[in-house]
Tab-separated table of C-alpha atoms and ligand atoms in Angstrom:
chain	number	residue	atom	x	y	z
G	266	MET	CA	-8.882	10.479	144.418
G	267	ASN	CA	-7.551	12.215	147.519
G	268	LYS	CA	-3.895	12.639	148.486
G	269	GLN	CA	-3.884	9.692	150.835
G	270	GLU	CA	-5.418	7.331	148.286
G	271	LEU	CA	-2.904	8.492	145.716
G	272	GLU	CA	-0.009	7.891	148.122
G	273	LEU	CA	-1.249	4.347	148.700
G	274	ILE	CA	-1.480	3.744	144.953
G	275	ARG	CA	2.012	5.129	144.371
G	276	ALA	CA	3.353	2.787	147.045
G	277	ASP	CA	2.106	-0.123	144.912
G	278	PHE	CA	4.562	0.845	142.146
G	279	PRO	CA	8.137	0.366	143.424
G	280	ILE	CA	9.733	1.866	140.291
G	281	LEU	CA	8.270	5.284	141.134
G	282	GLN	CA	10.834	5.474	143.959
G	283	GLU	CA	13.763	5.174	141.534
G	284	LYS	CA	16.213	8.018	141.162
G	285	ILE	CA	17.149	8.968	137.609
G	286	TYR	CA	20.448	10.907	137.420
G	287	ASN	CA	19.936	11.443	141.161
G	288	LYS	CA	16.570	13.083	140.569
G	289	ASP	CA	13.104	11.825	141.469
G	290	LEU	CA	11.670	9.937	138.520
G	291	ILE	CA	8.684	11.628	136.913
G	292	TYR	CA	7.195	9.093	134.573
G	293	PHE	CA	4.984	10.677	131.912
G	294	ASP	CA	5.462	8.037	129.221
G	295	ASN	CA	2.450	5.945	130.110
G	296	GLY	CA	1.099	5.949	126.568
G	297	ALA	CA	4.121	3.872	125.557
G	298	THR	CA	3.896	1.538	128.528
G	299	THR	CA	2.683	1.742	132.111
G	300	GLN	CA	4.584	0.786	135.244
G	301	LYS	CA	3.581	-2.384	137.091
G	302	PRO	CA	2.062	-2.671	140.542
G	303	ARG	CA	3.618	-5.105	142.999
G	304	ALA	CA	0.580	-7.426	142.731
G	305	VAL	CA	1.243	-8.009	139.020
G	306	VAL	CA	4.954	-8.696	139.472
G	307	GLU	CA	4.178	-11.022	142.397
G	308	LYS	CA	1.682	-12.895	140.223
G	309	ILE	CA	4.442	-13.548	137.690
G	310	GLU	CA	6.757	-14.721	140.454
G	311	GLU	CA	4.073	-16.956	141.946
G	312	GLY	CA	3.386	-18.407	138.493
G	313	TYR	CA	6.976	-19.397	137.836
G	314	TYR	CA	7.759	-20.451	141.402
G	315	HIS	CA	4.619	-22.398	142.211
G	316	LEU	CA	2.369	-23.008	139.205
G	317	ASN	CA	4.578	-23.566	136.197
G	318	ALA	CA	3.654	-26.390	133.832
G	319	ASN	CA	2.539	-26.376	130.236
G	320	ILE	CA	-1.216	-26.043	130.018
G	321	HIS	CA	-4.119	-27.902	128.375
G	322	ARG	CA	-2.299	-31.142	127.625
G	323	GLY	CA	-1.323	-32.355	131.051
G	324	VAL	CA	-3.053	-34.764	133.408
G	325	HIS	CA	-0.799	-33.852	136.321
G	326	TYR	CA	-1.599	-31.453	139.133
G	327	LEU	CA	0.568	-28.505	138.122
G	328	SER	CA	-0.587	-28.598	134.523
G	329	GLN	CA	-4.197	-28.600	135.618
G	330	LYS	CA	-3.618	-25.709	138.024
G	331	ALA	CA	-1.804	-23.679	135.350
G	332	THR	CA	-4.597	-24.433	132.857
G	333	GLU	CA	-7.202	-23.303	135.372
G	334	ALA	CA	-5.308	-20.056	135.994
G	335	HIS	CA	-5.006	-19.336	132.253
G	336	GLU	CA	-8.679	-20.068	131.600
G	337	ASP	CA	-9.746	-18.044	134.649
G	338	ALA	CA	-7.733	-15.170	133.180
G	339	ARG	CA	-9.758	-15.499	129.977
G	340	THR	CA	-12.942	-15.181	132.040
G	341	THR	CA	-11.548	-12.104	133.822
G	342	VAL	CA	-10.791	-10.448	130.463
G	343	ALA	CA	-14.243	-11.365	129.118
G	344	GLU	CA	-15.868	-9.782	132.169
G	345	PHE	CA	-13.618	-6.731	131.917
G	346	LEU	CA	-14.738	-6.109	128.321
G	347	HIS	CA	-18.311	-7.282	129.086
G	348	ALA	CA	-18.062	-9.841	126.286
G	349	ALA	CA	-21.065	-12.090	125.781
G	350	ASN	CA	-18.947	-15.207	126.268
G	351	ARG	CA	-15.396	-16.135	127.229
G	352	GLU	CA	-14.654	-18.051	124.009
G	353	GLU	CA	-14.652	-14.695	122.234
G	354	ILE	CA	-11.402	-13.757	124.017
G	355	ILE	CA	-8.213	-14.737	122.174
G	356	PHE	CA	-4.864	-14.154	123.847
G	357	THR	CA	-2.259	-12.608	121.556
G	358	ARG	CA	1.136	-10.982	122.076
G	359	GLY	CA	-0.496	-7.556	122.047
G	360	THR	CA	-2.477	-5.086	119.990
G	361	THR	CA	-0.132	-5.422	117.015
G	362	GLU	CA	-0.460	-9.181	116.799
G	363	ALA	CA	-4.231	-9.000	117.293
G	364	ILE	CA	-4.623	-6.598	114.352
G	365	ASN	CA	-2.306	-8.701	112.195
G	366	LEU	CA	-4.397	-11.750	113.049
G	367	VAL	CA	-7.622	-10.073	111.926
G	368	ALA	CA	-6.068	-8.476	108.832
G	369	SER	CA	-4.690	-11.861	107.804
G	370	SER	CA	-7.622	-14.163	108.660
G	371	PHE	CA	-10.453	-11.744	107.853
G	372	GLY	CA	-8.615	-10.754	104.676
G	373	GLU	CA	-8.329	-14.416	103.685
G	374	ALA	CA	-12.000	-15.135	104.340
G	375	PHE	CA	-13.733	-12.028	103.084
G	376	CYS	CA	-11.518	-9.832	100.872
G	377	LYS	CA	-10.741	-9.777	97.166
G	378	ALA	CA	-9.219	-7.450	94.561
G	379	GLY	CA	-11.021	-4.123	94.305
G	380	ASP	CA	-12.298	-4.227	97.915
G	381	GLU	CA	-11.537	-1.431	100.373
G	382	VAL	CA	-10.406	-1.085	103.989
G	383	VAL	CA	-11.152	2.117	105.895
G	384	VAL	CA	-8.772	3.394	108.581
G	385	SER	CA	-8.332	6.906	109.977
G	386	VAL	CA	-5.583	9.485	109.641
G	387	MET	CA	-4.780	9.187	113.357
G	388	GLU	CA	-3.926	5.476	113.425
G	389	HIS	CA	-0.842	3.961	114.994
G	390	HIS	CA	1.365	2.191	112.443
G	391	SER	CA	0.134	-1.124	113.799
G	392	ASN	CA	-3.373	-0.267	112.588
G	393	ILE	CA	-2.114	0.834	109.177
G	394	VAL	CA	0.635	-1.489	108.035
G	395	PRO	CA	-1.181	-4.856	108.484
G	396	TRP	CA	-4.047	-3.496	106.342
G	397	GLN	CA	-1.609	-2.081	103.799
G	398	MET	CA	0.033	-5.502	103.556
G	399	LEU	CA	-3.387	-7.062	103.003
G	400	CYS	CA	-4.161	-4.473	100.321
G	401	GLU	CA	-0.905	-5.238	98.536
G	402	ARG	CA	-1.517	-8.959	98.737
G	403	LYS	CA	-5.053	-8.801	97.403
G	404	GLY	CA	-5.041	-5.732	95.162
G	405	MET	CA	-7.280	-3.753	97.502
G	406	LYS	CA	-7.415	-0.100	98.431
G	407	LEU	CA	-6.795	1.610	101.782
G	408	ARG	CA	-9.126	4.563	102.377
G	409	VAL	CA	-8.418	7.129	105.102
G	410	ILE	CA	-10.864	9.104	107.264
G	411	PRO	CA	-9.528	12.663	107.595
G	412	MET	CA	-9.895	14.857	110.673
G	413	THR	CA	-11.209	18.324	111.323
G	414	GLU	CA	-9.153	21.298	112.558
G	415	ASN	CA	-9.809	20.461	116.172
G	416	THR	CA	-8.298	16.977	115.651
G	417	GLU	CA	-11.580	15.051	115.666
G	418	LEU	CA	-12.452	12.524	112.974
G	419	ASP	CA	-14.559	14.024	110.204
G	420	LEU	CA	-17.730	11.948	110.385
G	421	ASP	CA	-19.240	13.436	107.221
G	422	ALA	CA	-16.158	12.388	105.259
G	423	TYR	CA	-16.360	8.988	106.971
G	424	ARG	CA	-19.926	8.448	105.771
G	425	LEU	CA	-18.866	9.309	102.222
G	426	LEU	CA	-15.968	6.839	102.314
G	427	LEU	CA	-18.164	3.829	103.020
G	428	ASN	CA	-19.544	2.005	99.990
G	429	SER	CA	-20.357	-1.462	98.681
G	430	ARG	CA	-16.633	-2.221	98.258
G	431	THR	CA	-15.793	-1.467	101.930
G	432	ARG	CA	-15.036	-4.793	103.650
G	433	ILE	CA	-13.965	-3.540	107.090
G	434	VAL	CA	-13.398	-0.358	109.112
G	435	SER	CA	-10.462	-0.334	111.551
G	436	ILE	CA	-10.103	2.670	113.832
G	437	THR	CA	-8.548	3.643	117.107
G	438	HIS	CA	-10.695	4.300	120.164
G	439	VAL	CA	-8.203	6.858	121.504
G	440	SER	CA	-5.350	8.487	119.577
G	441	ASN	CA	-1.939	7.893	121.154
G	442	VAL	CA	-0.694	11.237	119.816
G	443	LEU	CA	-3.671	13.570	120.114
G	444	GLY	CA	-5.586	12.010	122.970
G	445	THR	CA	-8.749	12.323	120.895
G	446	VAL	CA	-11.446	9.919	122.093
G	447	ASN	CA	-13.263	8.904	118.945
G	448	PRO	CA	-17.056	8.424	118.917
G	449	VAL	CA	-16.626	4.744	118.160
G	450	ALA	CA	-20.173	3.690	119.110
G	451	GLU	CA	-21.586	6.101	116.548
G	452	MET	CA	-18.990	5.121	113.954
G	453	ILE	CA	-19.793	1.436	114.421
G	454	LYS	CA	-23.492	2.181	113.969
G	455	ILE	CA	-22.776	4.042	110.723
G	456	ALA	CA	-20.715	1.112	109.365
G	457	HIS	CA	-23.244	-1.494	110.498
G	458	ALA	CA	-25.993	0.329	108.575
G	459	GLN	CA	-24.093	-0.915	105.518
G	460	ASN	CA	-23.251	-4.320	107.053
G	461	ILE	CA	-19.575	-3.416	107.402
G	462	PRO	CA	-17.770	-4.887	110.432
G	463	VAL	CA	-15.551	-2.678	112.605
G	464	LEU	CA	-12.323	-3.336	114.497
G	465	ILE	CA	-11.536	-0.983	117.372
G	466	ASP	CA	-7.928	-0.509	118.484
G	467	GLY	CA	-8.374	-0.089	122.226
G	468	ALA	CA	-4.666	0.090	123.135
G	469	GLN	CA	-4.974	3.651	124.480
G	470	ALA	CA	-8.570	3.314	125.684
G	471	VAL	CA	-8.859	0.385	128.090
G	472	PRO	CA	-6.500	1.854	130.732
G	473	HIS	CA	-8.670	4.970	130.926
G	474	ILE	CA	-12.256	4.304	129.813
G	475	PRO	CA	-14.710	1.553	130.820
G	476	VAL	CA	-15.338	-0.518	127.676
G	477	ASN	CA	-18.406	-2.633	126.962
G	478	VAL	CA	-17.948	-4.427	123.653
G	479	VAL	CA	-21.581	-5.549	123.520
G	480	GLU	CA	-22.939	-2.036	124.048
G	481	LEU	CA	-20.451	-0.697	121.498
G	482	ASP	CA	-21.439	-3.564	119.193
G	483	ALA	CA	-17.765	-3.796	118.151
G	484	ASP	CA	-17.000	-6.734	115.884
G	485	PHE	CA	-13.373	-6.852	117.013
G	486	TYR	CA	-11.747	-5.016	119.937
G	487	VAL	CA	-8.029	-5.297	120.689
G	488	PHE	CA	-5.654	-4.133	123.416
G	489	SER	CA	-2.204	-4.714	124.970
G	490	GLY	CA	-1.588	-5.849	128.545
G	491	HIS	CA	1.468	-3.675	129.095
G	492	LYS	CA	-0.450	-0.412	128.646
G	493	ILE	CA	-2.882	-1.337	131.414
G	494	TYR	CA	-0.364	-2.122	134.171
G	495	GLY	CA	0.054	-5.729	132.984
G	496	PRO	CA	3.095	-7.509	131.590
G	497	THR	CA	4.590	-7.142	128.128
G	498	GLY	CA	4.035	-9.892	125.579
G	499	ILE	CA	0.349	-10.470	126.278
G	500	GLY	CA	-2.668	-8.855	124.689
G	501	VAL	CA	-6.217	-9.521	123.693
G	502	LEU	CA	-8.338	-9.925	120.623
G	503	TYR	CA	-12.058	-9.850	121.309
G	504	GLY	CA	-14.178	-10.938	118.358
G	505	LYS	CA	-17.837	-11.741	117.931
G	506	GLU	CA	-18.195	-15.512	118.059
G	507	LYS	CA	-20.034	-15.739	114.763
G	508	LEU	CA	-17.345	-13.795	112.933
G	509	LEU	CA	-14.412	-15.584	114.572
G	510	ASN	CA	-15.974	-18.918	113.601
G	511	GLN	CA	-15.964	-17.803	109.967
G	512	LEU	CA	-12.267	-16.909	109.962
G	513	PRO	CA	-9.480	-19.377	109.107
G	514	PRO	CA	-6.697	-19.897	111.685
G	515	TYR	CA	-3.889	-17.342	111.732
G	516	GLN	CA	-1.033	-19.684	112.626
G	517	GLY	CA	-0.740	-23.464	112.570
G	518	GLY	CA	0.756	-25.600	115.311
G	519	GLY	CA	-0.068	-27.361	118.528
G	520	GLU	CA	-3.194	-26.467	120.490
G	521	MET	CA	-5.137	-25.082	117.517
G	522	ILE	CA	-5.906	-28.497	116.020
G	523	ALA	CA	-8.637	-31.092	116.583
G	524	THR	CA	-6.987	-33.929	114.612
G	525	VAL	CA	-3.869	-34.076	112.461
G	526	THR	CA	-2.927	-36.575	109.759
G	527	PHE	CA	-0.512	-35.997	106.910
G	528	GLU	CA	-3.505	-35.863	104.598
G	529	LYS	CA	-5.659	-33.391	106.510
G	530	THR	CA	-5.898	-31.388	109.714
G	531	THR	CA	-9.103	-30.293	111.373
G	532	TYR	CA	-9.097	-27.283	113.627
G	533	ASN	CA	-9.975	-26.801	117.261
G	534	GLU	CA	-12.901	-24.699	118.458
G	535	LEU	CA	-12.756	-21.122	119.704
G	536	PRO	CA	-10.715	-19.726	121.308
G	537	PHE	CA	-7.998	-22.377	120.769
G	538	LYS	CA	-8.249	-22.214	116.968
G	539	PHE	CA	-6.394	-18.886	117.188
G	540	GLU	CA	-3.898	-19.802	119.908
G	541	ALA	CA	-1.294	-21.964	118.191
G	542	GLY	CA	1.610	-23.101	120.341
G	543	THR	CA	2.213	-22.714	124.063
G	544	PRO	CA	0.427	-19.551	125.125
G	545	ASP	CA	1.859	-17.066	127.601
G	546	TYR	CA	-0.094	-18.563	130.501
G	547	ILE	CA	1.965	-16.694	133.096
G	548	GLY	CA	1.370	-13.452	131.198
G	549	SER	CA	-2.364	-14.064	130.969
G	550	THR	CA	-2.707	-14.627	134.725
G	551	ALA	CA	-0.633	-11.513	135.424
G	552	LEU	CA	-2.790	-9.532	132.993
G	553	ALA	CA	-5.896	-10.710	134.850
G	554	GLU	CA	-4.272	-9.472	138.080
G	555	ALA	CA	-3.660	-6.071	136.440
G	556	LEU	CA	-7.311	-5.869	135.379
G	557	ARG	CA	-8.415	-6.703	138.926
G	558	TYR	CA	-6.079	-3.998	140.225
G	559	VAL	CA	-7.652	-1.431	137.912
G	560	GLN	CA	-11.168	-2.589	138.752
G	561	ASN	CA	-10.504	-2.380	142.485
G	562	ILE	CA	-9.606	1.288	142.101
G	563	GLY	CA	-12.433	1.743	139.612
G	564	LEU	CA	-12.080	2.961	136.039
G	565	GLU	CA	-14.420	5.877	136.778
G	566	ASN	CA	-12.109	7.017	139.597
G	567	ILE	CA	-9.076	6.597	137.362
G	568	ALA	CA	-10.738	8.522	134.523
G	569	SER	CA	-11.720	11.412	136.764
G	570	HIS	CA	-8.245	11.626	138.347
G	571	GLU	CA	-6.581	11.571	134.931
G	572	HIS	CA	-9.010	14.164	133.616
G	573	GLU	CA	-7.967	16.501	136.440
G	574	LEU	CA	-4.329	15.942	135.475
G	575	LEU	CA	-5.161	16.644	131.832
G	576	GLU	CA	-6.924	19.915	132.636
G	577	TYR	CA	-4.273	21.029	135.106
G	578	GLY	CA	-1.373	20.021	132.837
G	579	THR	CA	-2.897	21.764	129.813
G	580	GLN	CA	-3.532	24.942	131.758
G	581	ARG	CA	-0.006	25.006	133.215
G	582	LEU	CA	1.635	24.265	129.861
G	583	MET	CA	-0.089	27.299	128.392
G	584	GLU	CA	2.066	29.463	130.696
G	585	ILE	CA	5.019	28.734	128.413
G	586	GLU	CA	5.616	31.158	125.575
G	587	GLY	CA	5.385	29.622	122.121
G	588	MET	CA	3.442	26.615	123.468
G	589	ARG	CA	1.412	24.773	120.876
G	590	ILE	CA	-0.765	21.912	122.106
G	591	ILE	CA	-1.266	19.281	119.408
G	592	GLY	CA	-4.657	17.678	120.010
G	593	THR	CA	-7.557	19.894	120.909
G	594	ALA	CA	-10.531	17.548	120.699
G	595	GLU	CA	-13.521	18.152	122.948
G	596	ASN	CA	-13.343	14.606	124.293
G	597	LYS	CA	-9.732	13.944	125.196
G	598	SER	CA	-7.836	11.310	127.134
G	599	ALA	CA	-4.898	12.182	129.426
G	600	VAL	CA	-2.342	12.632	126.658
G	601	ILE	CA	-0.772	16.030	125.977
G	602	SER	CA	1.323	16.394	122.848
G	603	PHE	CA	3.020	19.731	122.326
G	604	LEU	CA	5.663	21.773	120.541
G	605	VAL	CA	7.366	24.916	121.770
G	606	GLY	CA	8.293	27.562	119.177
G	607	ASN	CA	10.785	26.102	116.718
G	608	ILE	CA	12.494	23.850	119.231
G	609	HIS	CA	12.842	20.276	117.994
G	610	PRO	CA	10.898	17.849	120.202
G	611	TYR	CA	13.934	15.575	120.471
G	612	ASP	CA	16.007	18.345	122.098
G	613	LEU	CA	13.282	19.028	124.655
G	614	GLY	CA	12.950	15.337	125.457
G	615	MET	CA	16.716	14.863	125.866
G	616	LEU	CA	17.096	17.717	128.317
G	617	LEU	CA	13.967	16.796	130.279
G	618	ASP	CA	15.404	13.295	130.637
G	619	LYS	CA	18.504	14.746	132.316
G	620	LEU	CA	16.153	16.213	134.916
G	621	GLY	CA	14.575	12.817	135.605
G	622	ILE	CA	11.494	13.385	133.482
G	623	ALA	CA	10.420	10.657	131.073
G	624	VAL	CA	8.382	11.957	128.143
G	625	ARG	CA	8.235	10.563	124.631
G	626	THR	CA	9.341	12.465	121.569
G	627	GLY	CA	8.985	11.811	117.858
G	628	HIS	CA	6.190	10.645	115.598
G	629	HIS	CA	4.870	8.107	118.135
G	630	CYS	CA	4.438	5.468	115.408
G	631	ALA	CA	1.920	7.719	113.693
G	632	GLN	CA	4.001	9.177	110.901
G	633	PRO	CA	1.087	9.744	108.481
G	634	LEU	CA	-0.668	11.796	111.166
G	635	CYS	CA	2.406	13.985	111.749
G	636	ASP	CA	2.802	14.397	107.979
G	637	ALA	CA	-0.863	15.402	107.649
G	638	MET	CA	-0.346	18.018	110.361
G	639	GLY	CA	2.955	19.190	108.882
G	640	ILE	CA	4.925	18.596	112.087
G	641	PRO	CA	8.104	16.579	112.689
G	642	GLY	CA	6.595	14.955	115.746
G	643	THR	CA	5.749	16.126	119.237
G	644	VAL	CA	6.775	15.922	122.854
G	645	ARG	CA	4.164	13.777	124.556
G	646	ALA	CA	3.309	13.668	128.239
G	647	SER	CA	0.831	10.886	128.961
G	648	PHE	CA	-0.575	10.378	132.436
G	649	ALA	CA	-1.591	7.332	134.448
G	650	LEU	CA	-3.454	6.716	137.676
G	651	TYR	CA	-0.321	7.197	139.827
G	652	ASN	CA	0.672	10.633	138.476
G	653	THR	CA	0.174	13.762	140.564
G	654	LYS	CA	-0.285	17.511	140.210
G	655	GLU	CA	3.000	17.966	142.095
G	656	GLU	CA	4.735	16.011	139.335
G	657	ILE	CA	3.130	18.316	136.776
G	658	ASP	CA	4.420	21.338	138.725
G	659	ALA	CA	7.941	19.898	138.721
G	660	PHE	CA	7.615	19.120	135.009
G	661	ILE	CA	6.549	22.694	134.204
G	662	THR	CA	9.461	24.132	136.207
G	663	ALA	CA	11.855	21.810	134.354
G	664	LEU	CA	10.305	22.591	130.987
G	665	LYS	CA	10.606	26.337	131.543
G	666	ARG	CA	14.275	25.843	132.349
G	667	VAL	CA	14.877	23.652	129.305
G	668	VAL	CA	13.002	25.988	126.964
G	669	GLY	CA	15.102	28.865	128.318
G	670	MET	CA	18.260	26.940	127.466
G	671	LEU	CA	17.146	26.068	123.942
G	672	GLN	CA	15.743	29.410	122.870
J	739	PMP	N1	-2.361	1.171	118.790
J	739	PMP	C1	-2.180	2.267	119.547
J	739	PMP	C2	-3.211	3.354	119.526
J	739	PMP	C3	-1.047	2.361	120.358
J	739	PMP	O1	-0.853	3.441	121.106
J	739	PMP	C4	-0.100	1.313	120.355
J	739	PMP	C5	1.150	1.367	121.207
J	739	PMP	N2	1.802	2.605	121.229
J	739	PMP	C6	-0.349	0.203	119.558
J	739	PMP	C7	-1.482	0.160	118.796
J	739	PMP	C8	0.604	-0.954	119.484
J	739	PMP	O2	0.621	-1.658	120.687
J	739	PMP	P1	1.669	-2.836	120.952
J	739	PMP	O3	3.007	-2.286	120.574
J	739	PMP	O4	1.532	-3.119	122.400
J	739	PMP	O5	1.260	-3.995	120.094
């Protein structure tokens, strides 16, 4: 991406012009949520101003138009993930709800006391707690894939964890703390050799890496709209049709039924079986717009730009005395977690904020990972397609100043 292209992209994101404490905003908290391009916000406005009516049940014009937009969005998501068919795309509130859905429905259909669920040490809480709740409910065991010194999952240990009691493997594609890109295709293959299905948490992957769920052979793949330049409150569960058809509904209500009597209810077909109640049809259309935005720029272009930022940022951070980068995997996404000497990450984050720089501090909803590494948390700078090397330069200057004040 050249300077001119980058300028044009930045102009699509009005918030990047904001002043924070009278300073230029430098937004390096993209792992938590990304900023929104004008096209996405305009899609939301257009939806509420011109297309708003409840979907699926209406015979009138607006309802039909809104239904069309929502179902077109499903097709856009299916194409984005290269799903075999659009009925395999379920809209949820986000990654968290998608994982809860699978843990609940898959757990109901396939799990019993004594069974095991395998997750990894680098999971976000939302890919730990739903499985823990299932384990408590059913008397099952949670098994954890450890990692090697260079913060990559230990595949030998992973192979040893799988056995005839393992019902499902649920792992992240990209770690939100370490940036590690896990070899999920290989890990799925290993699990499938023992007929074990795999859920991939793609929350930190889809904004940065082209994903093909069929090539990966993922059984479930989940992500959140707000981390890929889309709105909050909308996300996606992809599931293989055959598996989804075997799962009971997650929630009951309107939309997910075929017929209802007080004696018995029969359920709707995919995808509606898993979409009880009025869906976020404005959110889904805005998410589709975000995916089109990303595709127009090209995920390969985005990945290569972000990789440059990762390399440059890492190299510049190393100028700082006492710098410790947390996350040293060979294959890394544009996330840099770090600690400096004995300075608490919270103090660094607070002072950087006063200079207009937004980074995240703390355990990043991955407390078990921080515990395993013996650290209180990290400062995390996570980059997106609109970030620049100049912003990294300004960040390094600010960080040097802040470190000087705290040492
Ligand atoms: N998994 C990972 C790897 C994440 O980074 C996050 C968000 N930080 C989530 C899951 C949860 O996403 P959400 O809060 O959008 O449901």
